Short mmCIF file of C-alpha atoms in Angstrom, two decimals:
data_model
loop_
_atom_site.label_atom_id
_atom_site.label_comp_id
_atom_site.label_asym_id
_atom_site.label_seq_id
_atom_site.Cartn_x
_atom_site.Cartn_y
_atom_site.Cartn_z
CA UNK G 1 12.18 9.85 -39.40
CA UNK G 2 10.42 9.63 -35.80
CA UNK G 3 6.76 7.65 -35.92
CA UNK G 4 4.11 10.70 -34.99
CA UNK G 5 1.39 10.54 -31.98
CA UNK G 6 0.67 8.01 -29.32
CA UNK G 7 3.05 5.18 -31.56
CA UNK G 8 2.48 1.99 -30.05
CA UNK G 9 7.19 -0.29 -30.50
CA UNK G 10 6.66 -3.04 -32.27
CA UNK G 11 8.54 -6.39 -30.89
CA UNK G 12 9.81 -10.93 -30.71
CA UNK G 13 6.84 -12.54 -29.23
CA UNK G 14 7.23 -13.62 -25.87
CA UNK G 15 6.81 -16.98 -23.92
CA UNK G 16 3.70 -16.14 -22.30
CA UNK G 17 3.99 -19.44 -19.35
CA UNK G 18 7.06 -17.12 -17.19
CA UNK G 19 6.68 -13.82 -18.54
CA UNK G 20 7.63 -10.57 -16.32
CA UNK G 21 5.57 -7.61 -17.22
CA UNK G 22 7.11 -4.63 -15.70
CA UNK G 23 5.45 -0.94 -15.88
CA UNK G 24 6.10 2.22 -14.61
CA UNK G 25 8.88 4.35 -16.04
CA UNK G 26 11.63 4.09 -17.64
CA UNK G 27 14.27 7.87 -17.99
CA UNK G 28 17.52 8.74 -18.68
CA UNK G 29 20.11 8.85 -15.38
CA UNK G 30 23.50 11.58 -15.73
CA UNK G 31 25.46 10.57 -13.56
CA UNK G 32 28.68 12.16 -12.46
CA UNK G 33 32.28 10.91 -13.26
CA UNK G 34 33.31 11.32 -10.52
CA UNK G 35 31.61 10.12 -6.79
CA UNK G 36 31.74 11.72 -3.48
CA UNK G 37 31.17 15.37 -5.37
CA UNK G 38 27.64 17.78 -5.56
CA UNK G 39 25.36 17.59 -8.66
CA UNK G 40 27.21 21.54 -9.51
CA UNK G 41 30.77 20.63 -8.75
CA UNK G 42 30.48 17.54 -11.02
CA UNK G 43 32.98 17.28 -13.69
CA UNK G 44 31.08 15.68 -16.37
CA UNK G 45 28.22 13.41 -16.39
CA UNK G 46 27.83 9.26 -17.22
CA UNK G 47 24.68 9.94 -19.67
CA UNK G 48 22.44 5.52 -17.93
CA UNK G 49 19.71 4.68 -19.22
CA UNK G 50 17.20 3.49 -15.46
CA UNK G 51 13.87 3.49 -14.38
CA UNK G 52 13.61 0.83 -11.74
CA UNK G 53 10.72 -1.22 -13.40
CA UNK G 54 12.66 -1.47 -16.94
CA UNK G 55 15.91 -1.80 -15.31
CA UNK G 56 13.56 -4.73 -13.59
CA UNK G 57 13.02 -6.20 -17.51
CA UNK G 58 16.23 -5.55 -18.90
CA UNK G 59 17.40 -8.10 -15.12
CA UNK G 60 16.01 -10.72 -16.01
CA UNK G 61 16.09 -10.26 -19.88
CA UNK G 62 20.27 -10.22 -19.07
CA UNK G 63 19.77 -14.12 -16.78
CA UNK G 64 17.43 -15.69 -19.47
CA UNK G 65 14.44 -14.99 -18.62
CA UNK G 66 11.20 -13.42 -20.87
CA UNK G 67 10.26 -10.15 -19.76
CA UNK G 68 8.10 -7.15 -21.22
CA UNK G 69 7.89 -3.34 -20.75
CA UNK G 70 4.96 -1.45 -20.51
CA UNK G 71 4.99 2.22 -20.64
CA UNK G 72 5.56 5.81 -21.48
CA UNK G 73 7.63 7.56 -23.91
CA UNK G 74 8.52 11.12 -24.82
CA UNK G 75 8.65 11.17 -29.14
CA UNK G 76 12.47 12.47 -28.21
CA UNK G 77 16.04 10.95 -29.07
CA UNK G 78 15.86 10.11 -25.43
CA UNK G 79 12.83 8.46 -25.20
CA UNK G 80 13.57 6.46 -29.22
CA UNK G 81 17.25 5.56 -27.44
CA UNK G 82 15.79 4.09 -24.57
CA UNK G 83 13.11 1.68 -26.40
CA UNK G 84 15.58 0.91 -28.35
CA UNK G 85 18.73 -0.84 -25.29
CA UNK G 86 15.47 -2.04 -24.17
CA UNK G 87 15.36 -4.39 -27.48
CA UNK G 88 18.85 -4.51 -27.90
CA UNK G 89 18.10 -6.77 -24.10
CA UNK G 90 16.20 -8.77 -25.28
CA UNK G 91 12.85 -6.73 -23.28
CA UNK G 92 9.76 -7.59 -25.14
CA UNK G 93 8.83 -2.95 -26.46
CA UNK G 94 4.84 -4.00 -27.32
CA UNK G 95 3.17 -2.38 -24.56
CA UNK G 96 5.79 0.65 -25.51
CA UNK G 97 3.41 4.51 -25.89
CA UNK G 98 5.70 7.67 -27.40
CA UNK G 99 3.77 10.89 -26.50
CA UNK G 100 4.07 13.57 -29.21
CA UNK G 101 3.94 16.58 -26.74
CA UNK G 102 5.84 15.43 -23.35
CA UNK G 103 9.99 14.46 -22.67
CA UNK G 104 11.63 11.66 -21.70
CA UNK G 105 12.07 11.60 -18.52
CA UNK G 106 15.38 12.69 -16.94
CA UNK G 107 16.87 12.19 -13.13
CA UNK G 108 20.88 13.66 -12.42
CA UNK G 109 21.95 11.85 -9.39
CA UNK G 110 25.02 12.56 -7.31
CA UNK G 111 27.24 10.03 -6.67
CA UNK G 112 28.80 10.17 -2.37
CA UNK G 113 31.79 7.92 -2.01
CA UNK G 114 30.65 5.74 -0.55
CA UNK G 115 28.11 4.83 -4.17
CA UNK G 116 24.56 6.07 -1.88
CA UNK G 117 22.84 7.68 -4.55
CA UNK G 118 20.52 10.91 -4.18
CA UNK G 119 18.19 12.38 -7.00
CA UNK G 120 17.30 15.29 -8.99
CA UNK G 121 14.38 15.18 -11.43
CA UNK G 122 13.85 16.58 -14.69
CA UNK G 123 9.44 15.62 -14.66
CA UNK G 124 7.35 18.50 -15.22
CA UNK G 125 5.40 16.44 -16.50
CA UNK G 126 7.67 13.89 -18.13
CA UNK G 127 6.09 11.26 -20.68
CA UNK G 128 5.92 8.19 -18.29
CA UNK G 129 3.39 9.78 -15.59
CA UNK G 130 0.79 10.67 -19.62
CA UNK G 131 0.34 7.06 -19.25
CA UNK G 132 -3.90 6.23 -19.75
CA UNK G 133 -5.23 3.60 -19.05
CA UNK G 134 -7.35 3.88 -22.81
CA UNK G 135 -3.38 3.22 -23.45
CA UNK G 136 -2.75 -0.53 -21.74
CA UNK G 137 -1.60 -3.39 -23.90
CA UNK G 138 -3.82 -4.73 -21.41
CA UNK G 139 -3.23 -8.38 -24.19
CA UNK G 140 0.43 -8.17 -22.73
CA UNK G 141 -0.36 -8.01 -19.07
CA UNK G 142 -2.58 -10.81 -18.89
CA UNK G 143 -0.59 -12.79 -20.61
CA UNK G 144 2.10 -12.12 -18.58
CA UNK G 145 2.97 -15.40 -15.20
CA UNK G 146 4.39 -11.74 -13.46
CA UNK G 147 2.85 -8.22 -13.09
CA UNK G 148 5.64 -6.59 -11.90
CA UNK G 149 5.35 -2.58 -10.55
CA UNK G 150 6.50 0.38 -8.18
CA UNK G 151 5.39 3.12 -7.17
CA UNK G 152 6.01 6.62 -8.66
CA UNK G 153 3.85 5.39 -11.41
CA UNK G 154 1.17 5.99 -8.70
CA UNK G 155 1.94 10.18 -7.99
CA UNK G 156 0.14 11.47 -10.35
CA UNK G 157 -3.18 10.89 -13.08
CA UNK G 158 -3.55 10.61 -15.80
CA UNK G 159 -1.34 7.31 -14.53
CA UNK G 160 -1.43 6.85 -11.44
CA UNK G 161 -5.43 5.22 -12.79
CA UNK G 162 -3.37 2.84 -15.70
CA UNK G 163 -1.48 1.84 -12.55
CA UNK G 164 -4.78 0.44 -10.93
CA UNK G 165 -6.04 -0.70 -14.08
CA UNK G 166 -3.77 -2.15 -15.84
CA UNK G 167 -3.03 -3.57 -11.67
CA UNK G 168 -7.12 -4.92 -11.48
CA UNK G 169 -7.04 -6.92 -15.36
CA UNK G 170 -4.25 -8.67 -13.76
CA UNK G 171 -4.98 -9.89 -10.29
CA UNK G 172 -8.80 -10.63 -12.48
CA UNK G 173 -6.56 -12.81 -15.59
CA UNK G 174 -5.00 -14.71 -12.50
CA UNK G 175 -1.49 -13.91 -12.36
CA UNK G 176 1.08 -12.54 -9.26
CA UNK G 177 2.03 -9.32 -8.25
CA UNK G 178 5.58 -8.10 -7.45
CA UNK G 179 5.62 -4.87 -5.66
CA UNK G 180 8.44 -2.71 -5.60
CA UNK G 181 7.94 0.37 -3.82
CA UNK G 182 11.29 2.64 -4.58
CA UNK G 183 10.54 5.62 -2.11
CA UNK G 184 11.74 8.49 -4.45
CA UNK G 185 10.40 11.27 -1.62
CA UNK G 186 11.65 14.36 -3.87
CA UNK G 187 9.02 13.30 -6.64
CA UNK G 188 5.59 12.75 -3.86
CA UNK G 189 3.71 16.06 -2.53
CA UNK G 190 5.19 15.19 1.25
CA UNK G 191 5.96 12.32 2.71
CA UNK G 192 3.33 11.46 4.60
CA UNK G 193 1.06 11.55 0.88
CA UNK G 194 4.29 9.03 0.07
CA UNK G 195 3.18 7.24 2.44
CA UNK G 196 -0.67 6.69 2.07
CA UNK G 197 0.61 6.73 -2.19
CA UNK G 198 2.63 3.51 -1.02
CA UNK G 199 0.35 2.01 0.95
CA UNK G 200 -2.62 2.35 -0.54
CA UNK G 201 -2.33 -0.03 -2.96
CA UNK G 202 0.14 -2.68 -0.69
CA UNK G 203 -2.65 -5.53 -0.58
CA UNK G 204 -3.32 -6.23 -4.14
CA UNK G 205 0.25 -7.78 -4.07
CA UNK G 206 0.71 -11.38 -4.20
CA UNK G 207 5.16 -10.61 -3.56
CA UNK G 208 6.29 -7.41 -1.34
CA UNK G 209 10.70 -6.30 -1.16
CA UNK G 210 11.49 -3.16 0.79
CA UNK G 211 14.81 -2.19 1.34
CA UNK G 212 15.49 -2.34 5.10
CA UNK G 213 15.82 2.42 4.83
CA UNK G 214 11.69 1.89 3.54
CA UNK G 215 10.73 -0.05 6.13
CA UNK G 216 11.65 2.13 8.43
CA UNK G 217 10.06 4.86 6.15
CA UNK G 218 6.66 3.18 5.36
CA UNK G 219 6.16 2.29 9.81
CA UNK G 220 7.90 5.33 10.86
CA UNK G 221 10.14 2.91 12.92
CA UNK G 222 13.15 0.34 14.13
CA UNK G 223 13.54 -1.09 11.00
CA UNK G 224 15.76 -3.60 12.97
CA UNK G 225 13.07 -4.54 14.82
CA UNK G 226 10.87 -7.99 13.76
CA UNK G 227 7.75 -6.94 15.13
CA UNK G 228 8.35 -3.32 13.46
CA UNK G 229 8.62 -5.50 10.32
CA UNK G 230 6.17 -7.42 10.79
CA UNK G 231 3.13 -4.95 10.33
CA UNK G 232 3.76 -4.39 6.91
CA UNK G 233 2.56 -8.27 6.48
CA UNK G 234 -1.42 -9.09 5.75
CA UNK G 235 -3.02 -12.14 5.43
CA UNK G 236 -3.05 -13.28 1.98
CA UNK G 237 0.90 -11.99 0.62
CA UNK G 238 3.33 -15.09 -0.25
CA UNK G 239 6.66 -12.96 0.13
CA UNK G 240 7.64 -10.09 2.38
CA UNK G 241 11.72 -9.65 1.28
CA UNK G 242 13.97 -7.19 3.60
CA UNK G 243 16.81 -6.33 1.75
CA UNK G 244 19.82 -4.59 3.73
CA UNK G 245 22.21 -3.65 1.45
CA UNK G 246 25.44 -5.07 1.22
CA UNK G 247 24.45 -7.77 4.88
CA UNK G 248 22.13 -9.33 2.58
CA UNK G 249 18.58 -10.06 3.78
CA UNK G 250 15.83 -10.69 5.52
CA UNK G 251 12.73 -12.60 3.83
CA UNK G 252 9.20 -13.62 5.24
CA UNK G 253 7.08 -16.04 4.46
CA UNK G 254 2.96 -17.64 5.81
CA UNK G 255 5.12 -20.79 6.96
CA UNK G 256 8.87 -19.51 7.39
CA UNK G 257 11.78 -16.98 8.32
CA UNK G 258 15.38 -16.17 8.11
CA UNK G 259 18.20 -13.88 6.62
CA UNK G 260 21.53 -14.67 4.53
CA UNK G 261 24.10 -12.73 4.61
CA UNK G 262 24.88 -11.01 2.09
CA UNK G 263 28.16 -10.78 -1.02
CA UNK G 264 31.89 -8.80 -0.33
CA UNK G 265 31.76 -6.99 -3.76
CA UNK G 266 34.36 -3.29 -3.75
CA UNK G 267 31.12 -1.08 -4.91
CA UNK G 268 31.27 1.67 -6.58
CA UNK G 269 27.22 3.09 -7.64
CA UNK G 270 24.56 1.32 -5.91
CA UNK G 271 21.75 1.86 -9.01
CA UNK G 272 20.30 -0.54 -9.23
CA UNK G 273 20.89 -3.20 -6.73
CA UNK G 274 17.55 -3.68 -5.51
CA UNK G 275 16.09 -3.79 -9.15
CA UNK G 276 18.48 -6.71 -10.36
CA UNK G 277 18.49 -8.35 -6.68
CA UNK G 278 14.19 -8.22 -7.63
CA UNK G 279 14.13 -9.38 -11.03
CA UNK G 280 16.87 -12.64 -10.22
CA UNK G 281 14.21 -13.14 -7.97
CA UNK G 282 11.25 -13.15 -10.98
CA UNK G 283 12.74 -14.77 -13.00
CA UNK G 284 13.37 -17.96 -10.15
CA UNK G 285 9.52 -16.93 -9.36
CA UNK G 286 8.13 -17.16 -13.21
CA UNK G 287 9.25 -20.37 -13.51
CA UNK G 288 7.53 -22.17 -9.95
CA UNK G 289 6.14 -20.52 -7.74
CA UNK G 290 6.43 -23.25 -5.85
CA UNK G 291 10.08 -21.81 -4.08
CA UNK G 292 6.92 -19.21 -2.25
CA UNK G 293 6.68 -23.00 -0.07
CA UNK G 294 9.74 -23.96 0.35
CA UNK G 295 11.73 -23.32 2.19
CA UNK G 296 15.61 -24.50 0.91
CA UNK G 297 13.94 -23.60 -2.36
CA UNK G 298 13.88 -19.83 -1.12
CA UNK G 299 17.28 -19.92 0.29
CA UNK G 300 19.08 -20.68 -2.68
CA UNK G 301 16.91 -18.39 -4.59
CA UNK G 302 17.52 -15.82 -2.60
CA UNK G 303 21.33 -17.18 -2.32
CA UNK G 304 20.97 -16.22 -6.64
CA UNK G 305 19.49 -12.88 -5.83
CA UNK G 306 22.10 -11.63 -3.28
CA UNK G 307 24.70 -11.63 -6.17
CA UNK G 308 22.81 -10.06 -8.39
CA UNK G 309 22.09 -7.11 -5.95
CA UNK G 310 26.06 -7.55 -5.21
CA UNK G 311 27.02 -7.86 -8.89
CA UNK G 312 25.26 -4.88 -9.78
CA UNK G 313 27.14 -2.39 -7.58
CA UNK G 314 30.62 -2.80 -9.13
CA UNK G 315 29.82 -0.49 -12.12
CA UNK G 316 27.84 2.55 -13.42
CA UNK G 317 24.98 2.62 -13.44
CA UNK G 318 21.96 0.66 -13.33
CA UNK G 319 21.58 -1.61 -16.83
CA UNK G 320 24.86 -1.65 -17.84
CA UNK G 321 25.66 -2.77 -14.44
CA UNK G 322 23.41 -6.36 -15.12
CA UNK G 323 24.86 -9.05 -13.78
CA UNK G 324 24.23 -12.68 -16.41
CA UNK G 325 23.34 -16.22 -14.52
CA UNK G 326 27.98 -16.95 -14.75
CA UNK G 327 28.87 -14.22 -13.54
CA UNK G 328 26.39 -14.21 -10.24
CA UNK G 329 26.94 -17.82 -10.16
CA UNK G 330 30.87 -17.45 -9.33
CA UNK G 331 30.01 -14.91 -6.91
CA UNK G 332 28.73 -16.84 -5.15
CA UNK G 333 31.66 -19.89 -5.90
CA UNK G 334 33.36 -17.08 -3.78
CA UNK G 335 31.13 -17.15 -1.05
CA UNK G 336 29.86 -14.55 1.13
CA UNK G 337 30.58 -11.46 3.51
#
């Protein structure tokens, strides 16, 4: 029997010292069973759990780390299924709530022939958008080593205020803040509203990961022009990473910068690749944040993150495709592009 009202989900204890708390949305992705066709042409869809912050939490746990998720779900079959998937993947679900009056969000994902995606969302509003500041599990957030979030939770109230309050609580407690904007233009009122919303909390983060496409969108300039990329830098930022798809990544800290090549794999679906990359990076930062200041360590960690991102593209769906440490190390052993 489904619980009544906005019900908190119990979960196992977590290891506080290396805990990463992920905040935001989790939803159902409906992915066409054949790549390269439009949503209208698709004969069938594979149901897959998704939502970038949840993917990151699952990625960390699958790699042996400690993670928790904070967010709201519809008190419906999909919502309960998603929270169960979090728990099955070893993610602490203390921060999960159910809303009786709103549905769990859905997204239909078009897979192009090269594995890239387009999205159509069903959120009018969905439960994740209705999380309030009063419902936040601040005790869980304050136990974290890292607090991770995206930008979709900034689009509408009351979730925006909850997001900002959670972020400020984390910062006040001396917790590292991690930001991966995950631009999803169809969800914002306009492109400029997306830029303004995403940049409104930019300088709160300790670590930011953006894709090359997001650099181009946010700066309205060339993503491969280093001078342009560095317009996103600010004093106090510890690490800025730009992911370049199969080409690998570029990184910038106060003291050093560089790039690492990607790994050649048979790409089926790029969904969750950036989340696998971020999850593996946060896992390692939570264990040892000296990587921000140690160039050799940072390169080793980013090499591992590149491998994790690549492996995630070899299967459909995000969470089912997340790598283990063993599969990532196996790919690293084969060498880069």
